[in-house]
Short mmCIF file of C-alpha atoms in Angstrom, two decimals:
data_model
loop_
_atom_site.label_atom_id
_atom_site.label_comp_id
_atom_site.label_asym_id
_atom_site.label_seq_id
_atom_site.Cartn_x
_atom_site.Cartn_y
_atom_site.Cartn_z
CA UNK A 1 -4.83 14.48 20.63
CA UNK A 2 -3.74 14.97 17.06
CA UNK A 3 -2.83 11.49 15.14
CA UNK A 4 -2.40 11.94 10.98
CA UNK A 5 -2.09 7.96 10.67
CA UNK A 6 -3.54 4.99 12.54
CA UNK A 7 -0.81 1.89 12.01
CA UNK A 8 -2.01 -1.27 12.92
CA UNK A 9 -0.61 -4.89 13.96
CA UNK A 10 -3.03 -7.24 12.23
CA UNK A 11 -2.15 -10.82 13.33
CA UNK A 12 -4.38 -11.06 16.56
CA UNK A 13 -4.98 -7.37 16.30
CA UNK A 14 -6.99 -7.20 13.28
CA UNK A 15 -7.67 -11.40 12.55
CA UNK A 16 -7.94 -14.31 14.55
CA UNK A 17 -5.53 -16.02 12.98
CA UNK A 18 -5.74 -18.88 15.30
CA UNK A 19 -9.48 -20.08 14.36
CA UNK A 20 -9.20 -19.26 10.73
CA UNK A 21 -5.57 -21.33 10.23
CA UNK A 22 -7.43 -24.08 12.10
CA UNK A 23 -9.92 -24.16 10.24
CA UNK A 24 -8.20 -24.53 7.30
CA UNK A 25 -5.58 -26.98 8.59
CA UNK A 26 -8.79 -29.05 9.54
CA UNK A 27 -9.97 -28.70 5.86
CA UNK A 28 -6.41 -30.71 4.49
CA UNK A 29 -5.72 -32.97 7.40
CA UNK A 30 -8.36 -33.89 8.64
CA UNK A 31 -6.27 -36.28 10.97
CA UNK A 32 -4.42 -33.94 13.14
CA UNK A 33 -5.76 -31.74 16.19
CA UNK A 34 -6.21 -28.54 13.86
CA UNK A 35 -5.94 -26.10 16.74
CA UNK A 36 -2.45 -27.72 18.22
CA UNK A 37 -1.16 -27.45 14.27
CA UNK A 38 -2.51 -24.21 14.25
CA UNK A 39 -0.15 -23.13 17.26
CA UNK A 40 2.85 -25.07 16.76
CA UNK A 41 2.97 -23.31 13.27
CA UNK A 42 2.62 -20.00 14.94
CA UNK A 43 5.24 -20.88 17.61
CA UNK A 44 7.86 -21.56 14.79
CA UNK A 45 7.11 -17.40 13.86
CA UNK A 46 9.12 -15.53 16.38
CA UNK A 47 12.66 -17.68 15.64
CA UNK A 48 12.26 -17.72 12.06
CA UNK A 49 11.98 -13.55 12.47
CA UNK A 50 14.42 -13.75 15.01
CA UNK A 51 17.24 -14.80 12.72
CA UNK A 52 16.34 -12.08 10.63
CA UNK A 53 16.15 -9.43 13.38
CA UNK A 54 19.61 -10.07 14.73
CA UNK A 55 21.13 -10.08 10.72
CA UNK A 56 22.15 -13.89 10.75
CA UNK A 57 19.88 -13.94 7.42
CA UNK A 58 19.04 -11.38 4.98
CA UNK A 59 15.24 -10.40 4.87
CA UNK A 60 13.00 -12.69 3.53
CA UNK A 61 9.32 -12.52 3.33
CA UNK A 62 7.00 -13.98 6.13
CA UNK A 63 5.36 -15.72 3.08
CA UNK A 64 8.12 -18.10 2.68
CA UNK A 65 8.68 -18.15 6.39
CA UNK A 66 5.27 -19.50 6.56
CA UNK A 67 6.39 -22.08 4.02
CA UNK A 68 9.51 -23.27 5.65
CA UNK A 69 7.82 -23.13 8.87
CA UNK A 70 4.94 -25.25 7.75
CA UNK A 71 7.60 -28.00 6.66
CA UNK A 72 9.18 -27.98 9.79
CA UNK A 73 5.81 -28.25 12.04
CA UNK A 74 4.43 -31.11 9.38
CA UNK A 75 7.25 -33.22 9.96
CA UNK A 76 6.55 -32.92 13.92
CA UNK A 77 2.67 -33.84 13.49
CA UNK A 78 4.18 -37.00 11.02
CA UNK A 79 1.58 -35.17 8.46
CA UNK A 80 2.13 -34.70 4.75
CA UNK A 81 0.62 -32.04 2.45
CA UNK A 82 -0.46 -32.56 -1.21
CA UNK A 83 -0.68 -29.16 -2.05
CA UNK A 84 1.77 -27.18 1.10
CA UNK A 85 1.80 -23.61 -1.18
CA UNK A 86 -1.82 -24.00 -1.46
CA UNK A 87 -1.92 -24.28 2.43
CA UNK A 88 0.44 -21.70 3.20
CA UNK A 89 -2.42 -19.45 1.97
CA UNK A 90 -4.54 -20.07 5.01
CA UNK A 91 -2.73 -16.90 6.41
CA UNK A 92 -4.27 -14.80 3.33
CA UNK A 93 -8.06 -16.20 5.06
CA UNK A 94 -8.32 -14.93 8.41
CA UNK A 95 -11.50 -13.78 10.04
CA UNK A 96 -11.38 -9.95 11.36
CA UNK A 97 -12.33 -9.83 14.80
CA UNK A 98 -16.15 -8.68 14.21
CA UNK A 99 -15.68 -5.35 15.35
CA UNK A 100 -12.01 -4.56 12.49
CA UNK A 101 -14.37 -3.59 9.61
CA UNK A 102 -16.87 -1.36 10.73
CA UNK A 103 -14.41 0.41 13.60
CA UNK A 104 -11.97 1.01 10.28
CA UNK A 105 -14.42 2.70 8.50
CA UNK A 106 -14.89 5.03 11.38
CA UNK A 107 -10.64 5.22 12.08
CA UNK A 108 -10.61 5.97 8.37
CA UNK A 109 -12.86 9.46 8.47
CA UNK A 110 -10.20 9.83 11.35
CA UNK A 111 -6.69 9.50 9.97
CA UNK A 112 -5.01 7.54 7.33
CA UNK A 113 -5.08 4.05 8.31
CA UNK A 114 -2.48 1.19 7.03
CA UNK A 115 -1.33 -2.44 8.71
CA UNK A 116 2.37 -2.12 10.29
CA UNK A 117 2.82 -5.94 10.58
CA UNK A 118 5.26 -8.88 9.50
CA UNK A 119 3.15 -9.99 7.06
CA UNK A 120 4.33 -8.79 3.58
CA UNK A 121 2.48 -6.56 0.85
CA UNK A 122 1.35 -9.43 -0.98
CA UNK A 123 -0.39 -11.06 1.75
CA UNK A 124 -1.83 -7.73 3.33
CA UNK A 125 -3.33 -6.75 0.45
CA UNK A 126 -5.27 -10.17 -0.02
CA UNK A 127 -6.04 -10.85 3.21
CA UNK A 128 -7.91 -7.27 3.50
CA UNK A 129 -9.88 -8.12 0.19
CA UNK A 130 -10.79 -11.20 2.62
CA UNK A 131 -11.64 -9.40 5.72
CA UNK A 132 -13.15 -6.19 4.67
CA UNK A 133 -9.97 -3.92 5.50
CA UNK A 134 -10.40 -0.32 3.87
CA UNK A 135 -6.53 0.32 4.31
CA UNK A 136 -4.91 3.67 2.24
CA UNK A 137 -1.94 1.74 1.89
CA UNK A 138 0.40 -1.02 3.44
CA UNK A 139 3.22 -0.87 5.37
CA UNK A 140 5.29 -2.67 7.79
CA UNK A 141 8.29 -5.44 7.35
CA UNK A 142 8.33 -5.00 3.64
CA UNK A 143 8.50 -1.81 3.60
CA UNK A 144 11.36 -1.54 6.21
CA UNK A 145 12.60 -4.98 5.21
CA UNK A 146 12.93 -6.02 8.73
CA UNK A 147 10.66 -7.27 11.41
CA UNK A 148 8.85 -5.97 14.64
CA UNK A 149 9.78 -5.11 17.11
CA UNK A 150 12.81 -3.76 15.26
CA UNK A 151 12.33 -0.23 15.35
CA UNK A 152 13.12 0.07 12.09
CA UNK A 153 9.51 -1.10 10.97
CA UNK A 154 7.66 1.30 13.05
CA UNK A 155 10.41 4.31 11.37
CA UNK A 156 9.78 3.09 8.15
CA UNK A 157 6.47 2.99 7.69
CA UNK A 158 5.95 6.37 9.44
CA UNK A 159 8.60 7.85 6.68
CA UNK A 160 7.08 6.01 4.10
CA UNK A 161 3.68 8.49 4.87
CA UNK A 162 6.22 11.98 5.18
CA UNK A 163 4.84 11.93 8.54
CA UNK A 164 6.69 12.50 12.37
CA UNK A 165 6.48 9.79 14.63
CA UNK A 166 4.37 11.84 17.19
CA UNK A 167 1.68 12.10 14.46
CA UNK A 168 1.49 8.44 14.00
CA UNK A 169 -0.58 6.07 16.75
CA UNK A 170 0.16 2.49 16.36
CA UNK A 171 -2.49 0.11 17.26
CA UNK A 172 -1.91 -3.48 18.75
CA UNK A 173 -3.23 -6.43 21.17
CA UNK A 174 0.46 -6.57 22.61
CA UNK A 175 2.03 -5.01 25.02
CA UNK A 176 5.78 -5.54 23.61
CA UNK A 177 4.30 -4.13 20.21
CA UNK A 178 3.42 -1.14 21.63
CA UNK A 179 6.70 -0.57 23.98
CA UNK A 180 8.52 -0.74 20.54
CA UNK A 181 6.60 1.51 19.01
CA UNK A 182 6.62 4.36 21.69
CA UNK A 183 10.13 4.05 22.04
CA UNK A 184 10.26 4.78 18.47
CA UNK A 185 8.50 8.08 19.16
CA UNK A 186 4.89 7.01 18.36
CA UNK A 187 1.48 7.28 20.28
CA UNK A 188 0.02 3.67 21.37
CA UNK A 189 -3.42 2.22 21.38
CA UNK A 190 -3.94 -0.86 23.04
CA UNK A 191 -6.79 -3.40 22.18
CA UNK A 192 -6.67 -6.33 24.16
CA UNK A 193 -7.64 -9.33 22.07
CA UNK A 194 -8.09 -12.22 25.12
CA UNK A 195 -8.76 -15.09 23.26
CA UNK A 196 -6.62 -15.20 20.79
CA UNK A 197 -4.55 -17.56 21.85
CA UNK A 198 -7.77 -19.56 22.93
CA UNK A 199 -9.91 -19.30 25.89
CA UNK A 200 -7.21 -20.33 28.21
CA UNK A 201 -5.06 -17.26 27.30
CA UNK A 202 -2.83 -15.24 30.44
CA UNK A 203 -0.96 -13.21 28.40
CA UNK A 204 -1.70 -9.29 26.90
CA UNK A 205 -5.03 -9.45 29.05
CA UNK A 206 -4.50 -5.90 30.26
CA UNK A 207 -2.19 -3.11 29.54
CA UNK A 208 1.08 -3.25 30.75
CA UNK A 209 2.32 0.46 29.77
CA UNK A 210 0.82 3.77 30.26
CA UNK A 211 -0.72 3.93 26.73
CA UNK A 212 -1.67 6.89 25.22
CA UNK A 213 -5.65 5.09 24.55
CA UNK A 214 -6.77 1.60 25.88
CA UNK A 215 -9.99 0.83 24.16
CA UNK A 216 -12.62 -1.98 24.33
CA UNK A 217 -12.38 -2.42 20.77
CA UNK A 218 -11.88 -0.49 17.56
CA UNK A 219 -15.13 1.02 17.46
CA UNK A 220 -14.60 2.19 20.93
CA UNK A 221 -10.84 3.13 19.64
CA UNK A 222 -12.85 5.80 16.90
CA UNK A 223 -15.33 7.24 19.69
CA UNK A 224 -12.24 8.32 21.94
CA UNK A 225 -10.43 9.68 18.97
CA UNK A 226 -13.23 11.51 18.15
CA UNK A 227 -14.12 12.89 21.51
CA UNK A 228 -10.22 13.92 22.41
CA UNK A 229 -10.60 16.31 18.73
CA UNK A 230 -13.72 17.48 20.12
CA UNK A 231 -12.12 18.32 23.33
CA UNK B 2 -6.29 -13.94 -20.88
CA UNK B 3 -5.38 -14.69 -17.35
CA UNK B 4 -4.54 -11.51 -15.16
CA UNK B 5 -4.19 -11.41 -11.26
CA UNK B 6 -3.21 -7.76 -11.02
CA UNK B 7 -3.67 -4.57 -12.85
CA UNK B 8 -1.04 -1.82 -12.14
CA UNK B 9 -1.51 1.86 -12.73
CA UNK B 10 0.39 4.88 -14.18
CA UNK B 11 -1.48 7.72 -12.19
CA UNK B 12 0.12 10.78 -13.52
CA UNK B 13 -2.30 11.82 -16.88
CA UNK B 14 -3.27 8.38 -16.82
CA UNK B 15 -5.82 8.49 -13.60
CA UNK B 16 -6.04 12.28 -12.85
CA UNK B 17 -5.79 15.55 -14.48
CA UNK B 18 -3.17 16.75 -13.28
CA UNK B 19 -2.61 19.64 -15.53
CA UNK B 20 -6.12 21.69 -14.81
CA UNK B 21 -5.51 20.79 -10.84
CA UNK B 22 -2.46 21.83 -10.67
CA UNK B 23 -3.56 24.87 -12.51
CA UNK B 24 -6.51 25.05 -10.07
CA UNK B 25 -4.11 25.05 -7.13
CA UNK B 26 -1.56 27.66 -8.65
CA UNK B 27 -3.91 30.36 -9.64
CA UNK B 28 -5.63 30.50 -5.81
CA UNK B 29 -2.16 30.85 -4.70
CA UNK B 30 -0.88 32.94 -7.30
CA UNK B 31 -3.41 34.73 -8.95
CA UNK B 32 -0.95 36.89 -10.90
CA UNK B 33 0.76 34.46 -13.21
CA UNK B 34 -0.36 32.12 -16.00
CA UNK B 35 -1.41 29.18 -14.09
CA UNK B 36 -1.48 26.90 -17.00
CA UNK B 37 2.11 27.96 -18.38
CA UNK B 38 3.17 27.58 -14.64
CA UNK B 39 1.94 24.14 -14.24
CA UNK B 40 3.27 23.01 -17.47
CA UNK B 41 6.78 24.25 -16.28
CA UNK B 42 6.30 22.87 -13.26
CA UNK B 43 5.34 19.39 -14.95
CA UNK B 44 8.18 20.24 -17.27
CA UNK B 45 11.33 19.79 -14.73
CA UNK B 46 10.02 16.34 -14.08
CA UNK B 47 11.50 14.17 -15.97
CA UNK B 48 14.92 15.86 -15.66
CA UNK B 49 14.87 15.40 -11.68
CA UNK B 50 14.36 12.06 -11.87
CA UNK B 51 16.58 11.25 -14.47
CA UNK B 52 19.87 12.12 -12.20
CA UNK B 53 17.90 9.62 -10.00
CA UNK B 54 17.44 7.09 -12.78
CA UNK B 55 21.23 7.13 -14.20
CA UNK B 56 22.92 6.95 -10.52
CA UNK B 57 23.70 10.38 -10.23
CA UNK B 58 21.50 11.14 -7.45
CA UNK B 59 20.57 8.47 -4.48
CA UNK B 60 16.66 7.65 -4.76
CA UNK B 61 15.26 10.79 -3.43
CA UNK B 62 10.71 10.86 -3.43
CA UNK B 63 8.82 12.65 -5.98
CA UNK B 64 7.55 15.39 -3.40
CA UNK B 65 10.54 16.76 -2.61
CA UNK B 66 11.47 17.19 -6.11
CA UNK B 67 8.32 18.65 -6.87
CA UNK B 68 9.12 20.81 -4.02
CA UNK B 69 13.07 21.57 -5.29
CA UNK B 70 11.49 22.04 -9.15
CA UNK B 71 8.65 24.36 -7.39
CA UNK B 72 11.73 26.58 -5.97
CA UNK B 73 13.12 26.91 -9.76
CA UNK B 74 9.82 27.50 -11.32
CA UNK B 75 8.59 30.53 -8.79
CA UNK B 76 12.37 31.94 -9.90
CA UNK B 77 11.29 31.51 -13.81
CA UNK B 78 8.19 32.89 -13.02
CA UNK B 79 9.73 35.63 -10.74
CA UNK B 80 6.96 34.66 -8.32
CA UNK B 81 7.01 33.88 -4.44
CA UNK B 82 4.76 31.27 -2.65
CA UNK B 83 4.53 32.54 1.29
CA UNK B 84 3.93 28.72 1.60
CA UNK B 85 5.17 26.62 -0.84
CA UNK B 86 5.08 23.35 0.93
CA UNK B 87 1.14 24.22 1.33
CA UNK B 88 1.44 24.57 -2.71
CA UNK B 89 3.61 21.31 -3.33
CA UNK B 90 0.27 19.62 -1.64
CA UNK B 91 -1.50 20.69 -5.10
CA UNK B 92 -0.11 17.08 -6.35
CA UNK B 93 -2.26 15.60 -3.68
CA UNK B 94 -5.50 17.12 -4.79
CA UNK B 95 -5.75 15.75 -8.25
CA UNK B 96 -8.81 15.14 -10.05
CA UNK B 97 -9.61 11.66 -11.46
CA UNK B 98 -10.69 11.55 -15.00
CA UNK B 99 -14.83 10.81 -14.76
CA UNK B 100 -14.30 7.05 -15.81
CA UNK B 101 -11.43 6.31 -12.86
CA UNK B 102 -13.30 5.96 -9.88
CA UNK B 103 -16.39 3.77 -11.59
CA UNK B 104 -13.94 2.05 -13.39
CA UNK B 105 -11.54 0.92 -10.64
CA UNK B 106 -13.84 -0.34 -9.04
CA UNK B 107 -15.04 -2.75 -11.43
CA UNK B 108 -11.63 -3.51 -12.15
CA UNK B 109 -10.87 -4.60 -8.49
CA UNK B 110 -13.43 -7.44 -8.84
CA UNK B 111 -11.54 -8.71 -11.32
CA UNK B 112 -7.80 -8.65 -9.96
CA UNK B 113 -5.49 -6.71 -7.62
CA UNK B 114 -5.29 -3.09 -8.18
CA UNK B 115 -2.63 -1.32 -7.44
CA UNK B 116 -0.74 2.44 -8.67
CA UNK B 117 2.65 1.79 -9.95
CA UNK B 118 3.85 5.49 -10.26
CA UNK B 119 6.59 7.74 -9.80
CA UNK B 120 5.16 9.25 -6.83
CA UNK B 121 5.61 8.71 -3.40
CA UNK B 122 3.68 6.06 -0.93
CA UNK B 123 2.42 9.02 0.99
CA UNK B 124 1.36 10.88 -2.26
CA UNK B 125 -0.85 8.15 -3.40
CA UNK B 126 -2.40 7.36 -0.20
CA UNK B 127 -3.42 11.17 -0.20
CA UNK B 128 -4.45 11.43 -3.77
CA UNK B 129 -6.76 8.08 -3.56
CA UNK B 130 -8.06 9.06 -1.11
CA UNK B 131 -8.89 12.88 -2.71
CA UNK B 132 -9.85 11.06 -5.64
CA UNK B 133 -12.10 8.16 -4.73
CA UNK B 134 -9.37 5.13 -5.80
CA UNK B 135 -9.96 2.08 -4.35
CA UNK B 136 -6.55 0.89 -4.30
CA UNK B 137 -5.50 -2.66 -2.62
CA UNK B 138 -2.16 -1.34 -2.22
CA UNK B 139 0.09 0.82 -3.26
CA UNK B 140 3.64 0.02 -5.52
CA UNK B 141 5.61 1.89 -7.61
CA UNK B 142 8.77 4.21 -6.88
CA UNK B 143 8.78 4.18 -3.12
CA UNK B 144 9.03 0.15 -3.42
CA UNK B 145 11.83 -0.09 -6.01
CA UNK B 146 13.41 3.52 -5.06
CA UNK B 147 13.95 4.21 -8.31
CA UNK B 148 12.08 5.81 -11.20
CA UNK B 149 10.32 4.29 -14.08
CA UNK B 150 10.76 3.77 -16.75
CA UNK B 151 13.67 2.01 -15.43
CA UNK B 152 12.32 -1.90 -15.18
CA UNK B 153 12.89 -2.41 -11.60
CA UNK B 154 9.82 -0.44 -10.72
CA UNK B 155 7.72 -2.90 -12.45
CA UNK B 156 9.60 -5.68 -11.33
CA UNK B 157 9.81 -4.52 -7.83
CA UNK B 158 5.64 -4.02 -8.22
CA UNK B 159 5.59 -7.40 -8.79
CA UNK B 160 7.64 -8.58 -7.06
CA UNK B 161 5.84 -7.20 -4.11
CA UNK B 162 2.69 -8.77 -5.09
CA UNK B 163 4.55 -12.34 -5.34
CA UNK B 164 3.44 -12.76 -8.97
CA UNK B 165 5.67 -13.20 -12.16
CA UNK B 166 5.68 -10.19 -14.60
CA UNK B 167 3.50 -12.51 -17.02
CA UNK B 168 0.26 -12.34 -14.82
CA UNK B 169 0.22 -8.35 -13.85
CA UNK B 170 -0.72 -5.60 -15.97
CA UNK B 171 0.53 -2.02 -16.63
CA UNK B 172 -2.21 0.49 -17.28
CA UNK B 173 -0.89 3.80 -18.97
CA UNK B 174 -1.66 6.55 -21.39
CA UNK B 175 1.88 6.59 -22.17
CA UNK B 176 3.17 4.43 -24.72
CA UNK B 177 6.58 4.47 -23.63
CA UNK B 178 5.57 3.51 -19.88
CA UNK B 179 4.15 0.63 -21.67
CA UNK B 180 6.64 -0.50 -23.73
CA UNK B 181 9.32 -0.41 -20.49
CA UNK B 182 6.61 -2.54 -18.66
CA UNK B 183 6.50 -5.26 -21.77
CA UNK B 184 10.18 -5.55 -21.70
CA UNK B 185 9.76 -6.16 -17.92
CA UNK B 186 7.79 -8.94 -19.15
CA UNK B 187 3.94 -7.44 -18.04
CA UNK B 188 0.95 -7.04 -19.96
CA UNK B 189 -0.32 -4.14 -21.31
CA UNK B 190 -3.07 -2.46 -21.52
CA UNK B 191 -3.29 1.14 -23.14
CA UNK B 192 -5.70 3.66 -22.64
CA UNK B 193 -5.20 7.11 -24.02
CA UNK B 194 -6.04 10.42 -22.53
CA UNK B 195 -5.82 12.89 -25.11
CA UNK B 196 -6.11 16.50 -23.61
CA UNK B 197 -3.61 15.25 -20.71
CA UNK B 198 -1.37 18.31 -21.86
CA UNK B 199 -4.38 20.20 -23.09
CA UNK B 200 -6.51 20.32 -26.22
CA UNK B 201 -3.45 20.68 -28.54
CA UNK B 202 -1.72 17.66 -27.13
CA UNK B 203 0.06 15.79 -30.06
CA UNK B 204 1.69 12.73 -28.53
CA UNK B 205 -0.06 9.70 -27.02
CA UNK B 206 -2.74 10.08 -29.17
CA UNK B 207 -3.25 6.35 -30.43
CA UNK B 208 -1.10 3.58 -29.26
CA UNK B 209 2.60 2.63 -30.74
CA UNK B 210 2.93 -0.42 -29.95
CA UNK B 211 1.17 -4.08 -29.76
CA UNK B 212 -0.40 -3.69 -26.45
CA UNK B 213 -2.52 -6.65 -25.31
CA UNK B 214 -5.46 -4.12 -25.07
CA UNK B 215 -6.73 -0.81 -26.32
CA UNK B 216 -9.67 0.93 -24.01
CA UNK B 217 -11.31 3.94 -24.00
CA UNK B 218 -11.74 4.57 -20.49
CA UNK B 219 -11.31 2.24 -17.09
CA UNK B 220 -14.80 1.04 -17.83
CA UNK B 221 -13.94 -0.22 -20.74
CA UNK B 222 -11.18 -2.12 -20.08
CA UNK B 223 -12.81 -3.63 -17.38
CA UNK B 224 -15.36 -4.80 -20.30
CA UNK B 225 -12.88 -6.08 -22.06
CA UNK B 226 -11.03 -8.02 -19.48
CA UNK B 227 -14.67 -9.64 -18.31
CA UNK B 228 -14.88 -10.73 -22.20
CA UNK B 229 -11.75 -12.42 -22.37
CA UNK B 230 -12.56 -14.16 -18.93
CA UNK B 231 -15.70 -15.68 -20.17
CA UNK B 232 -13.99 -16.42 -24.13
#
């Protein structure tokens, strides 16, 4: 197995996005149920992209996605914000799961390692400051100005590192993440990540493809690396 | 003085890239002048990217013209390279000046840090790494695809970080990088690295213009920043 560059997805993959926006949601209204905000924000993320994937509107950054989408899911919970920009930033403070930090360290003696998600420079590069997130560089939507599971993404950021796609792994917690990305030519790593939709979660439990690693988590991900070079 | 990022020139301003490149021509070719032939090399630079910079050429990344200006220098220096992709990788292996890596990272506690350079994504990933640069991300060229000093490589830098020109500043040794990034609206901050083109270097010596600071070194600067926080 010879990878040059780890690529990761990061929302779910990398952070539990769901706990942390919670949390913060909790912080500003303290009146709603934090964790059904939380997900009804979330659930307004695949439209907004979808308009965006399917050229109805140009691209625009999932920063001021997040915005718009926070408007839309306010008005639904009858809540108002005093400060919505300053809440919008609740997706530049999410925990890494507790094993991101010290299994990138390892991945990063491996390969080059840099996020391939929707979430734009800007807020990559601050929310690994938060998290710990030793990344050589950032790629993903903003780079390819378009958004997963457009294959474009996945090509883009591979080009942007003068690399083939068969030198290139990507890493995710979903299974539709990963089809994209192998049809794009890339090797797959799957991590499942089973609560992060909560403990009730039925979906991405197992792997649905015949991925080129399944790992426990990312620590486990740098021991199999490690043992197929030694192989 | 209120900055949220600091961007870099890398080129002279955080390696050395004369004596590596040197380093890396005279293993390869131990029969030529590996000084003259780096300086060459160095030399069709800013002609390459200036058919890029006035339309004449789509945006095309800096290693393949270093790899297309390597092809005309070998001919100069009637020379052959059995490899010379292998020896277009010297711009990957450049040594930071001694003050870089300390200094970055007391830099990065302070604000986002970040290359803004004429080389590629993948070139920078490769040469932080090399060099011990503790980048948050990386900017520059690849972002704007087009060469500084044209402005929209500093406004596409900051554009990327989702700040205004006003709150990010350009690091160089080059005066003239530094006055393109003040008419982009950035700060400046110069610091000058005087045997960049060897111990007779002549230009760059002192600074030309008004720049918000002077340093000595990275270290410095970071001093100087720290002051103007506490002031």
């Amino acid at each position: 197995l010879a990878i040059s560059a780890l690529i990761f997805d990061v929302f779910g993959t990398c952070v539990d996005w769901r706990t942390s926006v919670a949390r913060e949601v909790a912080a500003v209204l303290p009146d709603v149920d934090a964790f059904a905000f939380a997900d009804a924000w979330r659930g307004q993320y695949q439209p907004a992209m979808e308009r965006i994937r399917v050229g109805n509107r140009g691209y625009v950054a999932l920063d001021d996605l997040h915005l718009e989408n926070l408007a839309l899911v306010l008005e639904i919970f009858e809540a108002t914000s005093a400060d919505a920009k300053a809440l919008n930033c609740a997706w530049e403070k999410l925990d890494p799961w507790p094993d991101v930090s010290p299994g990138l360290k390892e991945l990063k003696k491996l390969a080059l390692i840099a996020p391939c998600s929707n979430g734009s420079i800007a807020m990559m590069a601050r929310l690994a400051r938060f998290g710990g997130m030793p990344w050589d560089c950032i790629l993903g939507a903003d780079i390819a100005r378009d958004y997963k599971p457009n294959d474009e993404v996945y090509l883009a950021s591979v080009r942007a590192l003068r690399l083939l796609p068969k030198d290139v792994m990507m890493v995710a917690a979903h299974n539709d993440d990963l089809e994209a990305a192998r049809n794009a030519g890339l090797q797959t790593a799957f991590v499942p990540r089973p609560t992060e939709f909560g403990t009730a979660q039925s979906t991405d439990l197992v792997p649905a493809g015949n991925w080129t690693i399944v790992a426990r988590d990312f620590q486990d991900l740098a021991r199999q690396i490690k043992l197929s070079k030694i192989d």
